[in-house]
Coordinates of C-alpha atoms in Angstrom, one line a residue:
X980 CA 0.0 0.0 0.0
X981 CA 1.6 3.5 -0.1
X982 CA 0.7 6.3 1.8
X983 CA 2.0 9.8 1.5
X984 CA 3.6 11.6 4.2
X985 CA 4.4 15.3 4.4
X986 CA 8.3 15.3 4.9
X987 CA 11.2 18.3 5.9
X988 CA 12.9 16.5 3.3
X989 CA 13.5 13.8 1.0
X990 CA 14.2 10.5 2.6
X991 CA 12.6 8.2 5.4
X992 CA 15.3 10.0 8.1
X993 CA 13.3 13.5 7.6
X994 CA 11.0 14.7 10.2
X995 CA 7.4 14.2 9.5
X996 CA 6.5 18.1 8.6
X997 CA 3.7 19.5 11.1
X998 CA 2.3 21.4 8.1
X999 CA 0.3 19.8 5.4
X1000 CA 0.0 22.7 3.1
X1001 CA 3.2 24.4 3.1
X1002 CA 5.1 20.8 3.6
X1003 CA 8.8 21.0 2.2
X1004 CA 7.7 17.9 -0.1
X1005 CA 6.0 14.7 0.3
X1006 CA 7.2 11.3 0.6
X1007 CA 4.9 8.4 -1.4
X1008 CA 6.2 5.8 0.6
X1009 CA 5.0 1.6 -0.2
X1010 CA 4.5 0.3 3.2
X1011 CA 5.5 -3.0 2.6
X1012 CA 9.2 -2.6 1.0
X1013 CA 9.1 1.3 2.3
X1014 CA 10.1 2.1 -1.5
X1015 CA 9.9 6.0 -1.6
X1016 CA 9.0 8.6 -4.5
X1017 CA 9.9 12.1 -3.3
X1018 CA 7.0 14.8 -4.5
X1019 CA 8.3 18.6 -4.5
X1020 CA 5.6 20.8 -2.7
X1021 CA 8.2 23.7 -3.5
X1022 CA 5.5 25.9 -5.5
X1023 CA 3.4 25.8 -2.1
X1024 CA 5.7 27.2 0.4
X1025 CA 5.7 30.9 -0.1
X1026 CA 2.3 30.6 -1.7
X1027 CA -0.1 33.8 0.1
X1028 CA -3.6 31.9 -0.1
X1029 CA -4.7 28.3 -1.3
X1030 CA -1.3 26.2 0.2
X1031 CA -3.4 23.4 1.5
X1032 CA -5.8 22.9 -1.2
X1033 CA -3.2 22.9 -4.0
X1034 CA -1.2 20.2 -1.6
X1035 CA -4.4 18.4 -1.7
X1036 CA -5.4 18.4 -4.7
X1037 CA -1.3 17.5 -6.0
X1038 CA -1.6 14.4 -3.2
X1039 CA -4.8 13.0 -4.3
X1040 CA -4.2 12.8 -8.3
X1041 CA -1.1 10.0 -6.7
X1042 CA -4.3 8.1 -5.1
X1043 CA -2.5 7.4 -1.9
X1044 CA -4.4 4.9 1.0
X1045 CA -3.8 7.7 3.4
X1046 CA -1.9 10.8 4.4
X1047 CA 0.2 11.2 7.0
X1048 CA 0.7 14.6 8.6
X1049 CA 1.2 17.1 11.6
X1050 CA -1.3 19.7 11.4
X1051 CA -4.1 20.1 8.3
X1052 CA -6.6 22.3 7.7
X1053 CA -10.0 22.5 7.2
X1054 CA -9.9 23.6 3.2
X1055 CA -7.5 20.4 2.6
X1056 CA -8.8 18.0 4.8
X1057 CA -12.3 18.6 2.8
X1058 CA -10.1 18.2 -0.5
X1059 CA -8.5 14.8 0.7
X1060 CA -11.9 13.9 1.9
X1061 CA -13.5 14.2 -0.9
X1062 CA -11.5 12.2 -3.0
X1063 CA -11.7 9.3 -0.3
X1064 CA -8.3 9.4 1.4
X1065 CA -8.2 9.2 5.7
X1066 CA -5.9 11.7 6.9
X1067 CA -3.6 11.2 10.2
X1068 CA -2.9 14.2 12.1
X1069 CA -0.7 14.6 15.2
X1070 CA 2.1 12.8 13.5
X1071 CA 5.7 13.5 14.4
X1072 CA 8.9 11.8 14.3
X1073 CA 10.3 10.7 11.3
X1074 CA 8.6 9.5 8.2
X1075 CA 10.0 6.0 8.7
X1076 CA 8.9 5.8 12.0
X1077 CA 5.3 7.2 11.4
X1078 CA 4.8 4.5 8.5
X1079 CA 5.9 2.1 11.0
X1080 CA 3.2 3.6 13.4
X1081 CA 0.5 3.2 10.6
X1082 CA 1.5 -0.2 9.1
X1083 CA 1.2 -1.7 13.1
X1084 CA -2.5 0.0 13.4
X1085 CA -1.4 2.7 15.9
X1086 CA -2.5 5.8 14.2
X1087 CA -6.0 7.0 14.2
X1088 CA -8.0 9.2 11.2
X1089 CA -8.9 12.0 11.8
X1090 CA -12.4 12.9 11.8
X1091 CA -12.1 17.1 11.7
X1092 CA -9.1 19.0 10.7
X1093 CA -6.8 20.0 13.2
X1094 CA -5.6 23.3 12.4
X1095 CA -7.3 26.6 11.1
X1096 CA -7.0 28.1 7.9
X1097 CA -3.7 30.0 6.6
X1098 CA -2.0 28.3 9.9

């Protein structure tokens, strides 16, 4: 299965990044051989409005099983959503040890986003 997981940077040693929008990049990581494809979220970091939706909407054309983040708000978390992809909030560490944390069942989705809009 692979999951995405917003990363600082651009292998399983990074720390998960807290922000979902405005994420240096996100990891596509296959949980079962922890195979990684690195996904720039570079034209989102300075953006002034729409961070989290355009993040979103990148993340959900790759059709991951789930997203792994810190912090996501509520524009993006509608996005994800809607295209029928649980997202994990409250996830820290790094991204090897979060997908580890996912693929033994001890991460919960999220029901609500967890951070307000333009965080």
């Amino acid at each position: 299965m692979k999951i995405a997981v917003s990363s600082t940077g651009k292998d399983l040693d990074a720390q998960v990044d807290p922000r979902f929008g405005r994420a240096a990049s996100f990891l596509i990581v296959d949980t079962e051989t922890l195979a990684f494809q690195v996904v720039s979220n570079s034209q989102n970091l300075q953006a002034a409005q729409g961070a989290g939706v355009q993040a979103a909407s990148l993340i959900a054309r790759m059709k991951p099983a789930a997203v792994l983040t810190g912090h996501c708000g509520p524009k993006a978390f509608h996005v994800l959503q809607a295209a029928g992809i649980p997202v994990y909030t409250g996830v820290s560490g790094t991204v090897k040890e979060a997908v580890a944390r996912f693929t033994k069942g001890e991460l919960t989705p999220s029901t609500t986003p967890n951070a307000e809009g333009h965080w």
